[in-house]
């Protein structure tokens, strides 16, 4: 319950910060099409605009639980300014992509870009177009732990792989001791928690292990957890709650879920000092990402093997998935307006207040141009 209260407090602060900005920059319309707002609104309409979205419009969306806290803050601010209701379930990346390709959603959130077969499936619901990936939310995947008496835990890729593959089972294992020489590590069983649902967070965490320590992580990766052993929970919030409640636990989830009773591991990347997860350290890694998508798709390739000073290597980018062409006519205006807002400077600004990383300027500029062209 305390974790939930922490998340609600962070969400409220973020929503308040952004709603003030949106109120100044977003322009709405009443039922008769008459613009509402002042001269300041008109001057800034391109940065965050209600556009032609109709008051009372309802949008259904689903997907990444990693971005749920960010989406909730954005939705609260956008809905207050524009009168549009957005129901984002946050049921996981796998559920979001599946529902989008069944034509049930205005947009989906996923921490993994669409696979080729998913792009093909999207053409059935995107008339004359296809689903595209728009990077919108960045952030570190924290390794949250609950080990009594240990406040500054350092781990590296090989050790993490062995922990989550049930090869290291005690917190006082020699491999962990070697990385934490000044810590008093207890003779305590490790309780490793992973996601029970298909998750882009799982996909990105295991991509890091595959890229950095393939000899210790011999699985192919993907949204579904593949290693044997460990315990599971649904959603990032579920994993975080289990770690908080279980002595000796460790799990992976977004930094916004780290709260009382849960601390975050610093990663030994080979840089001069271990790197803790933060919005700044994640942004340093994401800034080096390459756009590898084609056409309107803006899929990114992250550098999991970075040794740059202060760059946290276990990061993810959540994509909003939408049709480049062929969006449903009745939901397109509100969808486009909402995406325009969250990609704006004001929308991105709120992310760092709730432990997410804004998308670097060069990339988010491409996102804004792409949103302007969707139809």
mmCIF file of C-alpha atoms in Angstrom:
data_model
loop_
_atom_site.group_PDB
_atom_site.id
_atom_site.type_symbol
_atom_site.label_atom_id
_atom_site.label_comp_id
_atom_site.label_asym_id
_atom_site.label_seq_id
_atom_site.Cartn_x
_atom_site.Cartn_y
_atom_site.Cartn_z
ATOM 1 C CA UNK A 1 0.000 0.000 0.000
ATOM 2 C CA UNK A 2 2.842 2.394 0.795
ATOM 3 C CA UNK A 3 4.316 1.712 -2.667
ATOM 4 C CA UNK A 4 0.998 2.551 -4.243
ATOM 5 C CA UNK A 5 0.758 5.770 -2.227
ATOM 6 C CA UNK A 6 4.287 6.735 -3.339
ATOM 7 C CA UNK A 7 3.357 6.173 -6.973
ATOM 8 C CA UNK A 8 0.133 8.146 -6.553
ATOM 9 C CA UNK A 9 2.000 11.048 -4.976
ATOM 10 C CA UNK A 10 4.550 11.069 -7.820
ATOM 11 C CA UNK A 11 1.748 10.860 -10.353
ATOM 12 C CA UNK A 12 -0.143 13.727 -8.755
ATOM 13 C CA UNK A 13 2.920 15.969 -8.713
ATOM 14 C CA UNK A 14 3.681 15.157 -12.347
ATOM 15 C CA UNK A 15 0.108 15.727 -13.407
ATOM 16 C CA UNK A 16 -0.073 19.047 -11.616
ATOM 17 C CA UNK A 17 3.161 20.225 -13.203
ATOM 18 C CA UNK A 18 2.081 19.314 -16.687
ATOM 19 C CA UNK A 19 -1.549 20.352 -16.409
ATOM 20 C CA UNK A 20 -0.448 23.900 -15.716
ATOM 21 C CA UNK A 21 1.726 23.914 -18.795
ATOM 22 C CA UNK A 22 -0.951 22.314 -20.923
ATOM 23 C CA UNK A 23 -3.582 24.793 -19.819
ATOM 24 C CA UNK A 24 -1.399 27.562 -21.240
ATOM 25 C CA UNK A 25 -0.547 25.838 -24.483
ATOM 26 C CA UNK A 26 -3.440 23.576 -25.403
ATOM 27 C CA UNK A 27 -6.306 24.887 -27.459
ATOM 28 C CA UNK A 28 -9.731 23.343 -27.375
ATOM 29 C CA UNK A 29 -12.983 23.773 -29.174
ATOM 30 C CA UNK A 30 -16.546 23.811 -27.951
ATOM 31 C CA UNK A 31 -19.354 21.826 -29.491
ATOM 32 C CA UNK A 32 -19.957 24.554 -32.068
ATOM 33 C CA UNK A 33 -16.347 24.551 -33.208
ATOM 34 C CA UNK A 34 -15.562 27.862 -31.530
ATOM 35 C CA UNK A 35 -11.969 28.031 -30.320
ATOM 36 C CA UNK A 36 -11.478 28.381 -26.591
ATOM 37 C CA UNK A 37 -8.340 29.882 -25.160
ATOM 38 C CA UNK A 38 -6.374 33.111 -25.177
ATOM 39 C CA UNK A 39 -3.730 34.685 -27.398
ATOM 40 C CA UNK A 40 -0.998 32.759 -25.596
ATOM 41 C CA UNK A 41 -2.816 29.548 -26.469
ATOM 42 C CA UNK A 42 -2.919 30.403 -30.156
ATOM 43 C CA UNK A 43 0.783 31.200 -30.221
ATOM 44 C CA UNK A 44 1.677 27.826 -28.751
ATOM 45 C CA UNK A 45 -0.953 25.634 -30.400
ATOM 46 C CA UNK A 46 1.620 23.649 -32.345
ATOM 47 C CA UNK A 47 3.394 22.448 -29.189
ATOM 48 C CA UNK A 48 0.349 20.978 -27.464
ATOM 49 C CA UNK A 49 -3.011 21.367 -29.131
ATOM 50 C CA UNK A 50 -6.428 19.820 -28.726
ATOM 51 C CA UNK A 51 -6.693 20.243 -32.479
ATOM 52 C CA UNK A 52 -10.043 19.070 -33.832
ATOM 53 C CA UNK A 53 -10.595 16.568 -31.014
ATOM 54 C CA UNK A 54 -14.197 16.720 -29.850
ATOM 55 C CA UNK A 55 -15.108 17.134 -26.219
ATOM 56 C CA UNK A 56 -16.603 13.929 -24.905
ATOM 57 C CA UNK A 57 -14.534 11.782 -27.309
ATOM 58 C CA UNK A 58 -13.408 8.481 -25.783
ATOM 59 C CA UNK A 59 -10.246 6.600 -26.743
ATOM 60 C CA UNK A 60 -9.335 3.070 -25.729
ATOM 61 C CA UNK A 61 -5.645 2.163 -25.469
ATOM 62 C CA UNK A 62 -3.615 -0.584 -23.818
ATOM 63 C CA UNK A 63 -0.086 -1.937 -23.585
ATOM 64 C CA UNK A 64 3.136 -1.280 -21.718
ATOM 65 C CA UNK A 65 2.798 -1.185 -17.941
ATOM 66 C CA UNK A 66 6.256 0.433 -17.901
ATOM 67 C CA UNK A 67 4.783 3.727 -19.128
ATOM 68 C CA UNK A 68 1.539 3.509 -17.128
ATOM 69 C CA UNK A 69 2.507 6.224 -14.613
ATOM 70 C CA UNK A 70 3.537 8.552 -17.450
ATOM 71 C CA UNK A 71 0.382 7.892 -19.448
ATOM 72 C CA UNK A 72 -1.769 8.505 -16.372
ATOM 73 C CA UNK A 73 -0.160 11.915 -15.817
ATOM 74 C CA UNK A 74 -0.503 12.848 -19.486
ATOM 75 C CA UNK A 75 -4.109 11.660 -19.681
ATOM 76 C CA UNK A 76 -5.140 13.647 -16.615
ATOM 77 C CA UNK A 77 -3.694 16.860 -18.005
ATOM 78 C CA UNK A 78 -4.929 16.329 -21.571
ATOM 79 C CA UNK A 79 -8.408 15.321 -20.485
ATOM 80 C CA UNK A 80 -8.774 18.362 -18.251
ATOM 81 C CA UNK A 81 -7.756 20.704 -21.079
ATOM 82 C CA UNK A 82 -9.497 19.016 -23.992
ATOM 83 C CA UNK A 83 -12.408 17.072 -22.540
ATOM 84 C CA UNK A 84 -11.251 13.803 -24.129
ATOM 85 C CA UNK A 85 -11.447 10.580 -22.128
ATOM 86 C CA UNK A 86 -8.573 8.134 -22.635
ATOM 87 C CA UNK A 87 -8.759 4.705 -21.043
ATOM 88 C CA UNK A 88 -5.260 3.200 -20.971
ATOM 89 C CA UNK A 89 -5.304 -0.243 -19.357
ATOM 90 C CA UNK A 90 -1.554 -0.882 -19.029
ATOM 91 C CA UNK A 91 -2.039 -4.632 -19.412
ATOM 92 C CA UNK A 92 1.439 -5.242 -20.846
ATOM 93 C CA UNK A 93 3.132 -4.779 -24.200
ATOM 94 C CA UNK A 94 2.019 -8.146 -25.550
ATOM 95 C CA UNK A 95 -1.632 -7.470 -24.772
ATOM 96 C CA UNK A 96 -1.407 -4.007 -26.291
ATOM 97 C CA UNK A 97 0.046 -5.148 -29.610
ATOM 98 C CA UNK A 98 -2.445 -8.004 -29.882
ATOM 99 C CA UNK A 99 -5.438 -5.750 -29.222
ATOM 100 C CA UNK A 100 -4.147 -3.069 -31.597
ATOM 101 C CA UNK A 101 -3.807 -5.592 -34.397
ATOM 102 C CA UNK A 102 -7.346 -6.774 -33.701
ATOM 103 C CA UNK A 103 -8.597 -3.247 -34.317
ATOM 104 C CA UNK A 104 -9.702 -2.693 -30.718
ATOM 105 C CA UNK A 105 -7.465 0.278 -29.828
ATOM 106 C CA UNK A 106 -6.780 3.814 -31.003
ATOM 107 C CA UNK A 107 -3.126 3.283 -30.113
ATOM 108 C CA UNK A 108 -0.990 0.839 -28.145
ATOM 109 C CA UNK A 109 2.098 1.135 -25.981
ATOM 110 C CA UNK A 110 4.951 -1.341 -26.273
ATOM 111 C CA UNK A 111 8.467 -1.492 -24.858
ATOM 112 C CA UNK A 112 9.474 -3.519 -27.918
ATOM 113 C CA UNK A 113 9.117 -2.465 -31.519
ATOM 114 C CA UNK A 114 6.694 -4.345 -33.743
ATOM 115 C CA UNK A 115 8.042 -7.581 -35.175
ATOM 116 C CA UNK A 116 7.767 -8.129 -38.958
ATOM 117 C CA UNK A 117 4.810 -10.478 -38.536
ATOM 118 C CA UNK A 118 3.097 -7.917 -36.290
ATOM 119 C CA UNK A 119 3.601 -5.208 -38.900
ATOM 120 C CA UNK A 120 2.003 -7.528 -41.468
ATOM 121 C CA UNK A 121 -0.950 -8.137 -39.166
ATOM 122 C CA UNK A 122 -1.371 -4.394 -38.600
ATOM 123 C CA UNK A 123 -2.064 -3.856 -42.303
ATOM 124 C CA UNK A 124 -5.428 -5.548 -41.793
ATOM 125 C CA UNK A 125 -6.563 -2.724 -39.470
ATOM 126 C CA UNK A 126 -4.593 0.188 -40.962
ATOM 127 C CA UNK A 127 -6.395 0.707 -44.256
ATOM 128 C CA UNK A 128 -3.740 1.485 -46.863
ATOM 129 C CA UNK A 129 -1.034 1.735 -44.191
ATOM 130 C CA UNK A 130 0.585 -0.137 -41.311
ATOM 131 C CA UNK A 131 1.451 0.139 -37.655
ATOM 132 C CA UNK A 132 4.497 2.248 -36.823
ATOM 133 C CA UNK A 133 6.604 2.662 -33.693
ATOM 134 C CA UNK A 134 6.978 6.135 -32.168
ATOM 135 C CA UNK A 135 9.513 6.332 -29.291
ATOM 136 C CA UNK A 136 7.846 8.407 -26.589
ATOM 137 C CA UNK A 137 8.993 7.385 -23.108
ATOM 138 C CA UNK A 138 12.508 6.504 -22.006
ATOM 139 C CA UNK A 139 13.837 5.212 -18.763
ATOM 140 C CA UNK A 140 16.056 2.827 -16.899
ATOM 141 C CA UNK A 141 15.046 -0.702 -15.993
ATOM 142 C CA UNK A 142 15.959 -0.773 -12.333
ATOM 143 C CA UNK A 143 17.045 -3.932 -10.567
ATOM 144 C CA UNK A 144 15.158 -3.425 -7.335
ATOM 145 C CA UNK A 145 16.256 -5.447 -4.313
ATOM 146 C CA UNK A 146 15.264 -6.032 -0.701
ATOM 147 C CA UNK A 147 18.299 -7.258 1.237
ATOM 148 C CA UNK A 148 18.412 -6.201 4.905
ATOM 149 C CA UNK A 149 21.536 -4.231 5.798
ATOM 150 C CA UNK A 150 22.698 -3.758 2.202
ATOM 151 C CA UNK A 151 22.218 -0.216 0.943
ATOM 152 C CA UNK A 152 24.538 0.167 -2.059
ATOM 153 C CA UNK A 153 24.552 -3.076 -3.992
ATOM 154 C CA UNK A 154 26.672 -3.336 -7.144
ATOM 155 C CA UNK A 155 26.189 -6.094 -9.712
ATOM 156 C CA UNK A 156 27.404 -6.733 -13.252
ATOM 157 C CA UNK A 157 25.918 -8.512 -16.247
ATOM 158 C CA UNK A 158 27.396 -11.994 -15.603
ATOM 159 C CA UNK A 159 26.275 -11.946 -11.973
ATOM 160 C CA UNK A 160 22.783 -10.757 -12.879
ATOM 161 C CA UNK A 161 22.464 -13.473 -15.503
ATOM 162 C CA UNK A 162 23.425 -16.143 -12.985
ATOM 163 C CA UNK A 163 21.038 -14.770 -10.366
ATOM 164 C CA UNK A 164 18.058 -14.768 -12.736
ATOM 165 C CA UNK A 165 19.024 -18.172 -14.142
ATOM 166 C CA UNK A 166 19.151 -19.694 -10.642
ATOM 167 C CA UNK A 167 22.916 -20.276 -10.836
ATOM 168 C CA UNK A 168 23.655 -17.903 -7.925
ATOM 169 C CA UNK A 169 21.232 -18.567 -5.076
ATOM 170 C CA UNK A 170 22.656 -16.844 -1.958
ATOM 171 C CA UNK A 171 23.376 -13.173 -1.347
ATOM 172 C CA UNK A 172 26.783 -13.963 0.147
ATOM 173 C CA UNK A 173 27.923 -15.777 -3.005
ATOM 174 C CA UNK A 174 31.626 -15.104 -3.791
ATOM 175 C CA UNK A 175 30.729 -13.421 -7.098
ATOM 176 C CA UNK A 176 28.529 -10.871 -5.308
ATOM 177 C CA UNK A 177 31.125 -10.412 -2.555
ATOM 178 C CA UNK A 178 33.792 -9.586 -5.132
ATOM 179 C CA UNK A 179 31.670 -6.683 -6.399
ATOM 180 C CA UNK A 180 30.737 -5.452 -2.903
ATOM 181 C CA UNK A 181 33.870 -5.777 -0.786
ATOM 182 C CA UNK A 182 32.776 -3.294 1.866
ATOM 183 C CA UNK A 183 29.248 -4.677 2.265
ATOM 184 C CA UNK A 184 28.100 -7.199 4.852
ATOM 185 C CA UNK A 185 26.186 -9.664 2.718
ATOM 186 C CA UNK A 186 23.814 -12.029 4.558
ATOM 187 C CA UNK A 187 23.576 -15.790 4.165
ATOM 188 C CA UNK A 188 20.121 -15.276 2.688
ATOM 189 C CA UNK A 189 18.375 -17.027 -0.172
ATOM 190 C CA UNK A 190 17.911 -14.963 -3.318
ATOM 191 C CA UNK A 191 14.277 -14.658 -4.410
ATOM 192 C CA UNK A 192 14.377 -13.567 -8.061
ATOM 193 C CA UNK A 193 11.108 -12.227 -9.483
ATOM 194 C CA UNK A 194 10.288 -11.928 -13.175
ATOM 195 C CA UNK A 195 7.203 -10.938 -15.167
ATOM 196 C CA UNK A 196 4.461 -13.541 -15.581
ATOM 197 C CA UNK A 197 2.902 -11.695 -18.534
ATOM 198 C CA UNK A 198 4.441 -10.938 -21.905
ATOM 199 C CA UNK A 199 6.396 -7.773 -21.372
ATOM 200 C CA UNK A 200 8.643 -5.405 -23.263
ATOM 201 C CA UNK A 201 10.442 -4.828 -19.963
ATOM 202 C CA UNK A 202 11.402 -8.512 -19.996
ATOM 203 C CA UNK A 203 12.423 -8.210 -23.641
ATOM 204 C CA UNK A 204 14.723 -5.253 -22.974
ATOM 205 C CA UNK A 205 16.218 -6.682 -19.789
ATOM 206 C CA UNK A 206 17.068 -9.959 -21.505
ATOM 207 C CA UNK A 207 18.423 -8.109 -24.564
ATOM 208 C CA UNK A 208 20.902 -6.517 -22.179
ATOM 209 C CA UNK A 209 21.944 -9.925 -20.844
ATOM 210 C CA UNK A 210 22.187 -11.434 -24.337
ATOM 211 C CA UNK A 211 24.298 -8.514 -25.590
ATOM 212 C CA UNK A 212 26.657 -8.295 -22.614
ATOM 213 C CA UNK A 213 27.060 -11.834 -21.304
ATOM 214 C CA UNK A 214 25.960 -14.387 -23.915
ATOM 215 C CA UNK A 215 28.014 -17.140 -22.270
ATOM 216 C CA UNK A 216 25.894 -16.813 -19.141
ATOM 217 C CA UNK A 217 22.536 -16.123 -20.765
ATOM 218 C CA UNK A 218 21.840 -18.637 -23.500
ATOM 219 C CA UNK A 219 18.191 -17.831 -24.090
ATOM 220 C CA UNK A 220 16.827 -16.250 -27.265
ATOM 221 C CA UNK A 221 14.941 -13.467 -25.489
ATOM 222 C CA UNK A 222 11.573 -11.939 -26.234
ATOM 223 C CA UNK A 223 8.583 -10.678 -24.283
ATOM 224 C CA UNK A 224 7.978 -14.000 -22.506
ATOM 225 C CA UNK A 225 10.313 -15.032 -19.679
ATOM 226 C CA UNK A 226 12.352 -18.118 -20.659
ATOM 227 C CA UNK A 227 14.744 -18.944 -17.808
ATOM 228 C CA UNK A 228 13.931 -21.688 -15.348
ATOM 229 C CA UNK A 229 13.189 -21.105 -11.690
ATOM 230 C CA UNK A 230 12.438 -17.872 -9.904
ATOM 231 C CA UNK A 231 9.040 -16.441 -9.071
ATOM 232 C CA UNK A 232 6.702 -14.329 -11.154
ATOM 233 C CA UNK A 233 4.191 -11.508 -10.871
ATOM 234 C CA UNK A 234 2.025 -9.609 -13.324
ATOM 235 C CA UNK A 235 3.053 -6.140 -14.440
ATOM 236 C CA UNK A 236 5.853 -3.926 -13.227
ATOM 237 C CA UNK A 237 3.767 -2.900 -10.212
ATOM 238 C CA UNK A 238 3.218 -6.552 -9.309
ATOM 239 C CA UNK A 239 6.925 -7.388 -9.438
ATOM 240 C CA UNK A 240 7.792 -4.292 -7.399
ATOM 241 C CA UNK A 241 5.205 -5.170 -4.750
ATOM 242 C CA UNK A 242 6.583 -8.702 -4.430
ATOM 243 C CA UNK A 243 10.146 -7.441 -4.045
ATOM 244 C CA UNK A 244 9.037 -4.999 -1.362
ATOM 245 C CA UNK A 245 7.217 -7.758 0.536
ATOM 246 C CA UNK A 246 9.924 -10.444 0.284
ATOM 247 C CA UNK A 247 13.205 -10.433 2.186
ATOM 248 C CA UNK A 248 16.042 -11.428 -0.149
ATOM 249 C CA UNK A 249 14.113 -10.486 -3.270
ATOM 250 C CA UNK A 250 15.305 -8.902 -6.493
ATOM 251 C CA UNK A 251 13.310 -8.023 -9.598
ATOM 252 C CA UNK A 252 13.343 -5.780 -12.643
ATOM 253 C CA UNK A 253 10.976 -2.877 -13.231
ATOM 254 C CA UNK A 254 11.000 0.803 -14.124
ATOM 255 C CA UNK A 255 12.589 3.332 -11.796
ATOM 256 C CA UNK A 256 9.213 4.896 -11.028
ATOM 257 C CA UNK A 257 8.323 1.712 -9.116
ATOM 258 C CA UNK A 258 11.299 1.939 -6.742
ATOM 259 C CA UNK A 259 9.991 3.085 -3.344
ATOM 260 C CA UNK A 260 10.181 2.447 0.408
ATOM 261 C CA UNK A 261 11.742 -0.909 1.206
ATOM 262 C CA UNK A 262 13.164 -1.342 -2.287
ATOM 263 C CA UNK A 263 16.601 -0.105 -3.346
ATOM 264 C CA UNK A 264 18.128 -0.048 -6.819
ATOM 265 C CA UNK A 265 21.269 -1.892 -7.925
ATOM 266 C CA UNK A 266 24.147 0.066 -9.463
ATOM 267 C CA UNK A 267 25.652 -1.605 -12.525
ATOM 268 C CA UNK A 268 29.355 -2.214 -13.068
ATOM 269 C CA UNK A 269 29.643 -1.492 -16.797
ATOM 270 C CA UNK A 270 33.426 -1.268 -16.987
ATOM 271 C CA UNK A 271 33.335 2.516 -16.572
ATOM 272 C CA UNK A 272 35.371 4.111 -13.801
ATOM 273 C CA UNK A 273 32.443 3.870 -11.367
ATOM 274 C CA UNK A 274 29.250 1.796 -11.132
ATOM 275 C CA UNK A 275 26.215 3.539 -12.588
ATOM 276 C CA UNK A 276 22.933 3.904 -10.726
ATOM 277 C CA UNK A 277 19.623 4.086 -12.605
ATOM 278 C CA UNK A 278 18.351 7.634 -13.028
ATOM 279 C CA UNK A 279 16.656 9.732 -15.653
ATOM 280 C CA UNK A 280 19.980 11.397 -16.481
ATOM 281 C CA UNK A 281 21.971 8.168 -16.746
ATOM 282 C CA UNK A 282 19.273 6.603 -18.927
ATOM 283 C CA UNK A 283 19.115 9.638 -21.217
ATOM 284 C CA UNK A 284 22.882 9.411 -21.737
ATOM 285 C CA UNK A 285 22.431 5.877 -23.039
ATOM 286 C CA UNK A 286 19.319 6.609 -25.117
ATOM 287 C CA UNK A 287 21.006 9.616 -26.731
ATOM 288 C CA UNK A 288 23.404 7.187 -28.420
ATOM 289 C CA UNK A 289 20.543 5.123 -29.905
ATOM 290 C CA UNK A 290 20.258 4.763 -33.666
ATOM 291 C CA UNK A 291 17.017 4.972 -35.636
ATOM 292 C CA UNK A 292 16.795 1.682 -37.520
ATOM 293 C CA UNK A 293 13.143 1.828 -38.595
ATOM 294 C CA UNK A 294 12.225 2.482 -42.219
ATOM 295 C CA UNK A 295 9.711 4.911 -43.663
ATOM 296 C CA UNK A 296 7.619 6.460 -40.899
ATOM 297 C CA UNK A 297 8.712 3.840 -38.376
ATOM 298 C CA UNK A 298 11.162 5.161 -35.757
ATOM 299 C CA UNK A 299 12.380 1.974 -34.100
ATOM 300 C CA UNK A 300 15.573 2.555 -32.110
ATOM 301 C CA UNK A 301 18.614 0.372 -31.525
ATOM 302 C CA UNK A 302 19.919 0.864 -27.979
ATOM 303 C CA UNK A 303 23.517 0.416 -26.855
ATOM 304 C CA UNK A 304 23.313 -2.197 -24.087
ATOM 305 C CA UNK A 305 27.093 -2.625 -24.018
ATOM 306 C CA UNK A 306 27.933 0.992 -23.313
ATOM 307 C CA UNK A 307 30.904 1.756 -21.080
ATOM 308 C CA UNK A 308 30.419 5.507 -21.295
ATOM 309 C CA UNK A 309 30.874 7.329 -18.012
ATOM 310 C CA UNK A 310 27.552 7.848 -16.269
ATOM 311 C CA UNK A 311 25.500 5.946 -18.873
ATOM 312 C CA UNK A 312 23.126 3.349 -17.445
ATOM 313 C CA UNK A 313 23.023 0.374 -19.823
ATOM 314 C CA UNK A 314 19.696 -1.306 -18.973
ATOM 315 C CA UNK A 315 17.276 1.098 -20.565
ATOM 316 C CA UNK A 316 14.082 0.799 -22.492
ATOM 317 C CA UNK A 317 12.115 3.005 -24.802
ATOM 318 C CA UNK A 318 8.353 2.677 -24.899
ATOM 319 C CA UNK A 319 6.799 3.134 -28.312
ATOM 320 C CA UNK A 320 3.308 4.380 -29.035
ATOM 321 C CA UNK A 321 1.995 2.254 -31.883
ATOM 322 C CA UNK A 322 -0.415 3.847 -34.325
ATOM 323 C CA UNK A 323 -1.289 3.499 -38.002
ATOM 324 C CA UNK A 324 0.707 5.717 -40.342
ATOM 325 C CA UNK A 325 -2.326 5.714 -42.643
ATOM 326 C CA UNK A 326 -5.797 4.327 -42.260
ATOM 327 C CA UNK A 327 -6.527 5.295 -38.671
ATOM 328 C CA UNK A 328 -10.226 5.206 -37.820
ATOM 329 C CA UNK A 329 -11.817 8.499 -38.809
ATOM 330 C CA UNK A 330 -13.787 8.864 -35.583
ATOM 331 C CA UNK A 331 -10.745 8.510 -33.289
ATOM 332 C CA UNK A 332 -7.995 10.025 -35.451
ATOM 333 C CA UNK A 333 -8.401 13.687 -34.354
ATOM 334 C CA UNK A 334 -8.196 12.865 -30.628
ATOM 335 C CA UNK A 335 -5.437 10.293 -31.111
ATOM 336 C CA UNK A 336 -3.345 12.685 -33.156
ATOM 337 C CA UNK A 337 -3.913 15.524 -30.679
ATOM 338 C CA UNK A 338 -2.927 13.381 -27.697
ATOM 339 C CA UNK A 339 0.211 12.080 -29.394
ATOM 340 C CA UNK A 340 1.097 15.627 -30.444
ATOM 341 C CA UNK A 341 0.803 16.757 -26.839
ATOM 342 C CA UNK A 342 2.847 13.952 -25.264
ATOM 343 C CA UNK A 343 5.626 14.453 -27.827
ATOM 344 C CA UNK A 344 5.667 18.203 -27.205
ATOM 345 C CA UNK A 345 8.207 19.979 -25.027
ATOM 346 C CA UNK A 346 5.600 20.330 -22.285
ATOM 347 C CA UNK A 347 4.599 16.683 -22.484
ATOM 348 C CA UNK A 348 8.168 15.431 -22.411
ATOM 349 C CA UNK A 349 9.065 17.791 -19.560
ATOM 350 C CA UNK A 350 6.822 15.939 -17.127
ATOM 351 C CA UNK A 351 8.701 12.649 -17.548
ATOM 352 C CA UNK A 352 11.715 13.524 -15.425
ATOM 353 C CA UNK A 353 9.423 14.553 -12.552
ATOM 354 C CA UNK A 354 8.109 10.988 -12.274
ATOM 355 C CA UNK A 355 11.356 9.054 -12.824
ATOM 356 C CA UNK A 356 11.183 8.621 -16.595
ATOM 357 C CA UNK A 357 13.670 9.901 -19.167
ATOM 358 C CA UNK A 358 12.559 12.325 -21.904
ATOM 359 C CA UNK A 359 13.360 11.227 -25.440
ATOM 360 C CA UNK A 360 16.475 13.094 -26.679
ATOM 361 C CA UNK A 361 15.806 16.185 -28.786
ATOM 362 C CA UNK A 362 17.055 14.835 -32.105
ATOM 363 C CA UNK A 363 14.779 11.785 -31.878
ATOM 364 C CA UNK A 364 11.648 13.464 -30.494
ATOM 365 C CA UNK A 365 11.844 16.032 -33.311
ATOM 366 C CA UNK A 366 11.415 13.174 -35.800
ATOM 367 C CA UNK A 367 8.519 11.823 -33.744
ATOM 368 C CA UNK A 368 6.719 15.159 -33.916
ATOM 369 C CA UNK A 369 7.115 15.341 -37.693
ATOM 370 C CA UNK A 370 5.804 11.801 -38.077
ATOM 371 C CA UNK A 371 2.749 12.446 -35.904
ATOM 372 C CA UNK A 372 1.905 15.470 -38.028
ATOM 373 C CA UNK A 373 1.764 13.226 -41.097
ATOM 374 C CA UNK A 374 -0.421 10.372 -39.797
ATOM 375 C CA UNK A 375 -3.845 10.084 -41.356
#
